[in-house]
PDB file of C-alpha atoms in Angstrom:
ATOM      1  CA  MET A  12       8.008 -67.526   2.614  1.00 60.00           C
ATOM      2  CA  THR A  13       4.733 -68.904   3.971  1.00 87.00           C
ATOM      3  CA  VAL A  14       1.340 -67.223   3.884  1.00 94.00           C
ATOM      4  CA  GLU A  15      -1.203 -69.570   5.410  1.00 93.00           C
ATOM      5  CA  HIS A  16      -4.889 -69.008   4.683  1.00 94.00           C
ATOM      6  CA  ALA A  17      -6.228 -69.975   8.105  1.00 95.00           C
ATOM      7  CA  VAL A  18      -9.733 -68.907   7.059  1.00 97.00           C
ATOM      8  CA  VAL A  19     -10.650 -68.990   3.375  1.00 97.00           C
ATOM      9  CA  ALA A  20     -13.543 -67.083   1.815  1.00 97.00           C
ATOM     10  CA  PRO A  21     -14.520 -66.268  -1.777  1.00 94.00           C
ATOM     11  CA  ASN A  22     -14.530 -62.526  -2.485  1.00 97.00           C
ATOM     12  CA  PRO A  23     -13.880 -61.533   1.138  1.00 98.00           C
ATOM     13  CA  VAL A  24     -15.184 -58.210   2.407  1.00 98.00           C
ATOM     14  CA  LEU A  25     -12.383 -58.086   4.981  1.00 98.00           C
ATOM     15  CA  SER A  26      -8.935 -59.630   5.253  1.00 98.00           C
ATOM     16  CA  VAL A  27      -7.149 -60.249   8.553  1.00 98.00           C
ATOM     17  CA  VAL A  28      -3.343 -60.414   8.609  1.00 98.00           C
ATOM     18  CA  ILE A  29      -1.422 -62.024  11.474  1.00 97.00           C
ATOM     19  CA  PRO A  30       2.388 -61.884  11.461  1.00 95.00           C
ATOM     20  CA  SER A  31       3.816 -64.877  13.322  1.00 90.00           C
ATOM     21  CA  VAL A  32       7.538 -64.163  13.279  1.00 79.00           C
ATOM     22  CA  PRO A  33       9.261 -66.223  14.504  1.00 74.00           C
ATOM     23  CA  ALA A  34       6.615 -68.921  14.527  1.00 70.00           C
ATOM     24  CA  HIS A  35       4.313 -68.974  17.556  1.00 79.00           C
ATOM     25  CA  ASP A  36       1.149 -70.896  18.218  1.00 87.00           C
ATOM     26  CA  HIS A  37      -1.528 -68.714  16.633  1.00 92.00           C
ATOM     27  CA  SER A  38      -4.352 -71.252  16.889  1.00 94.00           C
ATOM     28  CA  ARG A  39      -6.170 -69.477  19.737  1.00 95.00           C
ATOM     29  CA  THR A  40      -6.182 -66.177  17.876  1.00 96.00           C
ATOM     30  CA  VAL A  41      -7.535 -67.885  14.759  1.00 97.00           C
ATOM     31  CA  GLU A  42     -10.269 -69.581  16.808  1.00 97.00           C
ATOM     32  CA  HIS A  43     -11.356 -66.193  18.150  1.00 98.00           C
ATOM     33  CA  LEU A  44     -11.489 -64.925  14.592  1.00 98.00           C
ATOM     34  CA  ARG A  45     -13.624 -67.873  13.540  1.00 97.00           C
ATOM     35  CA  SER A  46     -16.097 -66.954  16.297  1.00 97.00           C
ATOM     36  CA  GLN A  47     -16.835 -63.406  15.138  1.00 98.00           C
ATOM     37  CA  THR A  48     -20.349 -61.991  14.956  1.00 98.00           C
ATOM     38  CA  PHE A  49     -19.520 -60.642  11.483  1.00 98.00           C
ATOM     39  CA  THR A  50     -21.465 -62.673   8.918  1.00 96.00           C
ATOM     40  CA  ASP A  51     -20.044 -61.388   5.615  1.00 98.00           C
ATOM     41  CA  PRO A  52     -17.182 -63.376   4.031  1.00 98.00           C
ATOM     42  CA  TYR A  53     -13.717 -62.683   5.426  1.00 98.00           C
ATOM     43  CA  GLU A  54     -10.315 -64.338   5.199  1.00 98.00           C
ATOM     44  CA  VAL A  55      -7.522 -64.783   7.758  1.00 98.00           C
ATOM     45  CA  LEU A  56      -3.909 -64.839   6.573  1.00 98.00           C
ATOM     46  CA  VAL A  57      -1.033 -65.915   8.841  1.00 97.00           C
ATOM     47  CA  VAL A  58       2.427 -64.889   7.641  1.00 96.00           C
ATOM     48  CA  ASP A  59       4.763 -67.464   9.180  1.00 90.00           C
ATOM     49  CA  ASP A  60       8.402 -67.042   8.128  1.00 86.00           C
ATOM     50  CA  ALA A  61      11.325 -66.696  10.515  1.00 85.00           C
ATOM     51  CA  SER A  62      13.420 -65.013   7.802  1.00 89.00           C
ATOM     52  CA  LEU A  63      11.144 -61.950   7.958  1.00 92.00           C
ATOM     53  CA  ASP A  64      10.950 -59.169  10.501  1.00 93.00           C
ATOM     54  CA  ARG A  65       7.519 -58.131  11.741  1.00 94.00           C
ATOM     55  CA  SER A  66       7.209 -55.201   9.325  1.00 96.00           C
ATOM     56  CA  ALA A  67       8.068 -57.345   6.300  1.00 96.00           C
ATOM     57  CA  ALA A  68       5.574 -59.981   7.447  1.00 95.00           C
ATOM     58  CA  ARG A  69       2.801 -57.404   7.732  1.00 97.00           C
ATOM     59  CA  ASN A  70       3.661 -56.028   4.303  1.00 98.00           C
ATOM     60  CA  ARG A  71       3.595 -59.533   2.835  1.00 97.00           C
ATOM     61  CA  GLY A  72       0.161 -59.995   4.318  1.00 97.00           C
ATOM     62  CA  LEU A  73      -1.062 -56.692   2.891  1.00 98.00           C
ATOM     63  CA  GLU A  74       0.222 -57.673  -0.547  1.00 98.00           C
ATOM     64  CA  SER A  75      -1.471 -61.094  -0.344  1.00 97.00           C
ATOM     65  CA  ALA A  76      -4.814 -59.888   1.025  1.00 98.00           C
ATOM     66  CA  ALA A  77      -7.818 -60.076  -1.278  1.00 98.00           C
ATOM     67  CA  ALA A  78     -10.068 -57.507   0.442  1.00 98.00           C
ATOM     68  CA  ASP A  79      -9.872 -53.728   0.161  1.00 98.00           C
ATOM     69  CA  VAL A  80      -9.893 -53.363   3.963  1.00 98.00           C
ATOM     70  CA  VAL A  81      -7.301 -55.268   5.994  1.00 98.00           C
ATOM     71  CA  ALA A  82      -7.396 -55.759   9.768  1.00 98.00           C
ATOM     72  CA  LEU A  83      -4.083 -56.367  11.535  1.00 98.00           C
ATOM     73  CA  THR A  84      -3.492 -58.212  14.783  1.00 98.00           C
ATOM     74  CA  ASP A  85      -0.822 -60.390  16.429  1.00 95.00           C
ATOM     75  CA  ASP A  86      -0.533 -64.123  17.034  1.00 94.00           C
ATOM     76  CA  ASP A  87      -1.101 -63.846  20.794  1.00 92.00           C
ATOM     77  CA  THR A  88      -4.317 -61.799  20.901  1.00 95.00           C
ATOM     78  CA  ALA A  89      -7.936 -62.696  21.644  1.00 96.00           C
ATOM     79  CA  PRO A  90     -10.079 -60.624  19.248  1.00 98.00           C
ATOM     80  CA  PRO A  91     -13.500 -59.911  20.815  1.00 97.00           C
ATOM     81  CA  PRO A  92     -16.508 -61.333  18.900  1.00 98.00           C
ATOM     82  CA  GLU A  93     -17.568 -57.933  17.520  1.00 98.00           C
ATOM     83  CA  TRP A  94     -14.065 -56.859  16.378  1.00 98.00           C
ATOM     84  CA  LEU A  95     -14.531 -57.409  12.634  1.00 98.00           C
ATOM     85  CA  ALA A  96     -18.108 -56.077  12.617  1.00 98.00           C
ATOM     86  CA  THR A  97     -16.899 -52.865  14.254  1.00 98.00           C
ATOM     87  CA  ILE A  98     -14.126 -52.454  11.689  1.00 98.00           C
ATOM     88  CA  HIS A  99     -16.420 -53.117   8.730  1.00 98.00           C
ATOM     89  CA  ARG A 100     -19.023 -50.658   9.995  1.00 98.00           C
ATOM     90  CA  ALA A 101     -16.429 -47.905  10.486  1.00 98.00           C
ATOM     91  CA  PHE A 102     -15.034 -48.193   6.965  1.00 98.00           C
ATOM     92  CA  ALA A 103     -18.453 -48.617   5.352  1.00 98.00           C
ATOM     93  CA  ASN A 104     -19.717 -45.443   7.042  1.00 98.00           C
ATOM     94  CA  ASN A 105     -16.573 -43.384   6.356  1.00 98.00           C
ATOM     95  CA  PRO A 106     -15.408 -43.564   2.710  1.00 97.00           C
ATOM     96  CA  ASP A 107     -12.423 -41.298   3.439  1.00 98.00           C
ATOM     97  CA  LEU A 108     -11.195 -43.453   6.330  1.00 98.00           C
ATOM     98  CA  VAL A 109      -7.792 -45.034   5.574  1.00 98.00           C
ATOM     99  CA  CYS A 110      -6.530 -46.122   9.008  1.00 98.00           C
ATOM    100  CA  LEU A 111      -8.469 -47.157  12.120  1.00 98.00           C
ATOM    101  CA  GLU A 112      -7.119 -47.885  15.607  1.00 98.00           C
ATOM    102  CA  GLY A 113      -8.707 -48.720  18.924  1.00 98.00           C
ATOM    103  CA  PRO A 114      -7.978 -49.500  22.583  1.00 96.00           C
ATOM    104  CA  VAL A 115      -6.028 -52.551  23.705  1.00 94.00           C
ATOM    105  CA  TYR A 116      -6.540 -54.205  27.085  1.00 90.00           C
ATOM    106  CA  GLY A 117      -5.049 -57.138  28.981  1.00 85.00           C
ATOM    107  CA  GLY A 118      -1.315 -57.641  29.404  1.00 80.00           C
ATOM    108  CA  CYS A 119      -0.732 -54.933  26.783  1.00 76.00           C
ATOM    109  CA  ARG A 120      -2.571 -51.659  27.381  1.00 79.00           C
ATOM    110  CA  SER A 121      -3.236 -48.614  25.226  1.00 87.00           C
ATOM    111  CA  ASP A 122      -6.341 -46.468  25.488  1.00 89.00           C
ATOM    112  CA  VAL A 123      -5.395 -43.181  23.831  1.00 90.00           C
ATOM    113  CA  PRO A 124      -5.441 -42.121  20.165  1.00 96.00           C
ATOM    114  CA  ARG A 125      -2.517 -41.960  17.750  1.00 97.00           C
ATOM    115  CA  HIS A 126      -0.442 -44.795  19.232  1.00 95.00           C
ATOM    116  CA  TYR A 127      -1.487 -47.167  16.419  1.00 97.00           C
ATOM    117  CA  VAL A 128      -0.767 -50.370  18.347  1.00 96.00           C
ATOM    118  CA  GLY A 129      -0.051 -53.048  15.755  1.00 96.00           C
ATOM    119  CA  CYS A 130      -2.301 -55.705  17.295  1.00 96.00           C
ATOM    120  CA  ASN A 131      -5.378 -53.515  16.739  1.00 98.00           C
ATOM    121  CA  LEU A 132      -5.189 -51.729  13.402  1.00 98.00           C
ATOM    122  CA  ALA A 133      -7.232 -51.705  10.208  1.00 99.00           C
ATOM    123  CA  VAL A 134      -6.364 -50.022   6.916  1.00 98.00           C
ATOM    124  CA  ARG A 135      -7.452 -49.594   3.361  1.00 98.00           C
ATOM    125  CA  ARG A 136      -5.009 -51.898   1.650  1.00 98.00           C
ATOM    126  CA  ALA A 137      -4.227 -49.657  -1.341  1.00 98.00           C
ATOM    127  CA  ASP A 138      -3.508 -46.625   0.846  1.00 98.00           C
ATOM    128  CA  ALA A 139      -1.281 -48.582   3.229  1.00 98.00           C
ATOM    129  CA  LEU A 140       0.781 -49.935   0.341  1.00 98.00           C
ATOM    130  CA  ALA A 141       0.884 -46.507  -1.347  1.00 98.00           C
ATOM    131  CA  VAL A 142       2.709 -44.974   1.631  1.00 98.00           C
ATOM    132  CA  GLY A 143       5.219 -47.832   1.658  1.00 98.00           C
ATOM    133  CA  GLY A 144       3.685 -50.131   4.251  1.00 98.00           C
ATOM    134  CA  PHE A 145       5.563 -50.843   7.465  1.00 98.00           C
ATOM    135  CA  LYS A 146       9.249 -49.929   7.620  1.00 98.00           C
ATOM    136  CA  SER A 147      11.675 -52.691   8.536  1.00 96.00           C
ATOM    137  CA  GLU A 148      14.058 -50.044   9.899  1.00 96.00           C
ATOM    138  CA  PHE A 149      11.714 -49.707  12.900  1.00 95.00           C
ATOM    139  CA  SER A 150      11.194 -53.416  13.586  1.00 92.00           C
ATOM    140  CA  GLU A 151      10.822 -54.597  16.287  1.00 86.00           C
ATOM    141  CA  TRP A 152      10.066 -51.321  18.102  1.00 91.00           C
ATOM    142  CA  ARG A 153       7.635 -48.563  17.088  1.00 94.00           C
ATOM    143  CA  GLU A 154       7.118 -49.793  13.521  1.00 97.00           C
ATOM    144  CA  ASP A 155       3.366 -49.579  14.115  1.00 97.00           C
ATOM    145  CA  VAL A 156       3.498 -46.043  15.561  1.00 97.00           C
ATOM    146  CA  GLU A 157       5.727 -44.850  12.713  1.00 98.00           C
ATOM    147  CA  PHE A 158       3.377 -46.428  10.168  1.00 98.00           C
ATOM    148  CA  GLY A 159       0.337 -44.734  11.702  1.00 98.00           C
ATOM    149  CA  TRP A 160       2.000 -41.339  11.788  1.00 98.00           C
ATOM    150  CA  ARG A 161       3.068 -41.770   8.163  1.00 98.00           C
ATOM    151  CA  MET A 162      -0.510 -42.660   7.222  1.00 98.00           C
ATOM    152  CA  GLU A 163      -1.630 -39.431   8.915  1.00 98.00           C
ATOM    153  CA  ARG A 164       0.939 -37.456   6.963  1.00 98.00           C
ATOM    154  CA  ASP A 165       1.010 -39.089   3.526  1.00 98.00           C
ATOM    155  CA  ALA A 166      -2.206 -41.031   2.897  1.00 98.00           C
ATOM    156  CA  ASP A 167      -5.083 -39.452   1.003  1.00 96.00           C
ATOM    157  CA  GLY A 168      -7.696 -39.826   3.725  1.00 98.00           C
ATOM    158  CA  THR A 169      -8.318 -39.701   7.450  1.00 98.00           C
ATOM    159  CA  CYS A 170      -7.078 -41.750  10.410  1.00 98.00           C
ATOM    160  CA  ARG A 171      -9.339 -42.304  13.404  1.00 98.00           C
ATOM    161  CA  PHE A 172      -9.489 -43.832  16.879  1.00 98.00           C
ATOM    162  CA  ASP A 173     -12.660 -45.836  17.581  1.00 98.00           C
ATOM    163  CA  PRO A 174     -13.268 -46.711  21.278  1.00 97.00           C
ATOM    164  CA  ALA A 175     -15.576 -49.533  20.152  1.00 98.00           C
ATOM    165  CA  MET A 176     -12.768 -51.273  18.254  1.00 98.00           C
ATOM    166  CA  ARG A 177     -11.424 -53.118  21.294  1.00 97.00           C
ATOM    167  CA  MET A 178      -8.702 -55.775  21.284  1.00 96.00           C
ATOM    168  CA  CYS A 179      -7.653 -58.143  24.052  1.00 94.00           C
ATOM    169  CA  HIS A 180      -3.912 -58.835  24.345  1.00 90.00           C
ATOM    170  CA  PRO A 181      -3.848 -61.321  27.255  1.00 86.00           C
ATOM    171  CA  SER A 182      -0.078 -61.594  27.661  1.00 81.00           C
ATOM    172  CA  VAL A 183       2.632 -59.004  28.277  1.00 76.00           C
ATOM    173  CA  PRO A 184       4.203 -57.976  24.918  1.00 74.00           C
ATOM    174  CA  ARG A 185       7.367 -59.783  23.855  1.00 73.00           C
ATOM    175  CA  THR A 186       8.809 -56.579  22.356  1.00 76.00           C
ATOM    176  CA  ALA A 187      11.705 -54.948  24.214  1.00 78.00           C
ATOM    177  CA  PHE A 188      12.357 -51.206  24.399  1.00 85.00           C
ATOM    178  CA  ASP A 189      14.906 -50.011  21.810  1.00 90.00           C
ATOM    179  CA  ALA A 190      16.458 -46.654  22.708  1.00 90.00           C
ATOM    180  CA  THR A 191      17.970 -46.179  19.230  1.00 95.00           C
ATOM    181  CA  LEU A 192      14.647 -46.634  17.457  1.00 95.00           C
ATOM    182  CA  GLU A 193      12.858 -44.488  20.034  1.00 93.00           C
ATOM    183  CA  HIS A 194      15.322 -41.682  19.270  1.00 94.00           C
ATOM    184  CA  GLU A 195      14.841 -42.232  15.535  1.00 96.00           C
ATOM    185  CA  LEU A 196      11.069 -41.908  15.916  1.00 96.00           C
ATOM    186  CA  LYS A 197      11.475 -38.709  17.941  1.00 95.00           C
ATOM    187  CA  THR A 198      13.895 -37.254  15.371  1.00 97.00           C
ATOM    188  CA  SER A 199      11.745 -38.222  12.375  1.00 97.00           C
ATOM    189  CA  TYR A 200       8.471 -36.890  13.824  1.00 97.00           C
ATOM    190  CA  PRO A 201       9.416 -34.205  16.376  1.00 97.00           C
ATOM    191  CA  HIS A 202       6.017 -32.488  16.549  1.00 96.00           C
ATOM    192  CA  ARG A 203       3.994 -35.704  16.781  1.00 96.00           C
ATOM    193  CA  TYR A 204       6.393 -37.140  19.337  1.00 95.00           C
ATOM    194  CA  ALA A 205       6.153 -34.013  21.500  1.00 94.00           C
ATOM    195  CA  THR A 206       2.357 -33.836  21.377  1.00 94.00           C
ATOM    196  CA  ILE A 207       1.641 -37.578  21.672  1.00 94.00           C
ATOM    197  CA  MET A 208       4.475 -39.417  23.409  1.00 89.00           C
ATOM    198  CA  ASN A 209       5.407 -36.529  25.689  1.00 83.00           C
ATOM    199  CA  ALA A 210       1.867 -35.329  26.273  1.00 74.00           C
ATOM    200  CA  SER A 211       1.961 -35.942  30.038  1.00 74.00           C
ATOM    201  CA  VAL A 212       4.262 -36.638  32.965  1.00 68.00           C
ATOM    202  CA  ARG A 213       2.640 -40.076  33.225  1.00 69.00           C
ATOM    203  CA  LYS A 214       3.635 -40.963  29.683  1.00 70.00           C
ATOM    204  CA  ARG A 215       7.202 -39.774  30.141  1.00 70.00           C
ATOM    205  CA  LEU A 216       7.567 -41.652  33.420  1.00 66.00           C
ATOM    206  CA  TYR A 217       6.123 -44.852  31.975  1.00 63.00           C
ATOM    207  CA  ARG A 218       8.492 -44.702  29.010  1.00 66.00           C
ATOM    208  CA  ARG A 219      11.502 -44.256  31.305  1.00 67.00           C
ATOM    209  CA  CYS A 220      10.425 -47.266  33.336  1.00 62.00           C
ATOM    210  CA  ARG A 221       9.928 -49.257  30.139  1.00 65.00           C
ATOM    211  CA  SER A 222      13.398 -48.299  28.881  1.00 66.00           C
ATOM    212  CA  ALA A 223      14.885 -49.453  32.189  1.00 55.00           C
ATOM    213  CA  GLY A 224      13.202 -52.844  31.817  1.00 60.00           C
ATOM    214  CA  LEU A 225      10.981 -52.361  34.871  1.00 52.00           C
ATOM    215  CA  THR A 226       7.484 -52.492  33.429  1.00 58.00           C
ATOM    216  CA  GLN A 227       7.279 -55.927  31.830  1.00 62.00           C
ATOM    217  CA  PRO A 228       8.290 -57.952  34.940  1.00 66.00           C
ATOM    218  CA  ILE A 229       5.773 -55.942  36.972  1.00 59.00           C
ATOM    219  CA  HIS A 230       3.044 -56.505  34.389  1.00 59.00           C
ATOM    220  CA  ARG A 231       3.763 -60.248  34.320  1.00 61.00           C
ATOM    221  CA  LEU A 232       3.422 -60.405  38.088  1.00 62.00           C
ATOM    222  CA  LEU A 233       0.200 -58.400  38.046  1.00 57.00           C
ATOM    223  CA  ASN A 234      -1.198 -60.585  35.259  1.00 59.00           C
ATOM    224  CA  ALA A 235      -0.374 -63.689  37.315  1.00 59.00           C
ATOM    225  CA  LEU A 236      -2.319 -62.155  40.194  1.00 60.00           C
ATOM    226  CA  GLY A 237      -5.250 -61.422  37.898  1.00 59.00           C
ATOM    227  CA  TYR A 238      -4.800 -57.652  38.098  1.00 45.00           C
ATOM    228  CA  ARG A 239      -5.790 -55.436  35.175  1.00 46.00           C
ATOM    229  CA  ARG A 240      -4.907 -51.787  34.911  1.00 42.00           C
ATOM    230  CA  SER A 241      -4.928 -49.367  31.980  1.00 38.00           C
ATOM    231  CA  VAL A 242      -1.386 -48.283  31.174  1.00 35.00           C
ATOM    232  CA  GLY A 243      -0.385 -46.633  27.886  1.00 37.00           C
ATOM    233  CA  ASP A 244       3.176 -46.226  26.632  1.00 39.00           C
TER     234      ASP A 244
END
């Protein structure tokens, strides 16, 4: 098992965890993280081990992190310069905050609360581990949503969506729709699923298109043409 300290800092105020499973080139993401406006010490951990699923990799990163607040992103994102400063400010100003999410733009889109997209999350490390971290049973589909909903339900604190906590995901996600795990999420959290995932006709239609494998090829074509549109799943 490999946990690479891509950015090292003594007594970091923030830790960033990047799961890279299986191994992908994460150098661009790390460079964006090295170019943050945040001036306090922070570390960047890359969990690079093909024997792990994405949930286990994130949990390994949480366990290895030195800071009380951990930001989570993926190995194919482009974190904006103010990303870490926004996260630090939110947690510093809200002592009861345990989980923070924000909008994602680019090839992956999400602009509504309570979707907890894994490339743009931040948590208090102790609270995330106390609820059991990410569940491997939901990898590689909806493990981030399930984690966020479990933080809402079980953690001793509040979860919040911050529009200022923006994340760029330039490429279309590699994750494929999994009907079995989607059904498991719906069965495990019926009220949340009904009020969040089925909140509109648009959401239901998008999910059906995603399950049929229609959305990702279209998004790749639109990305190639330089088109950007906000679409949430």
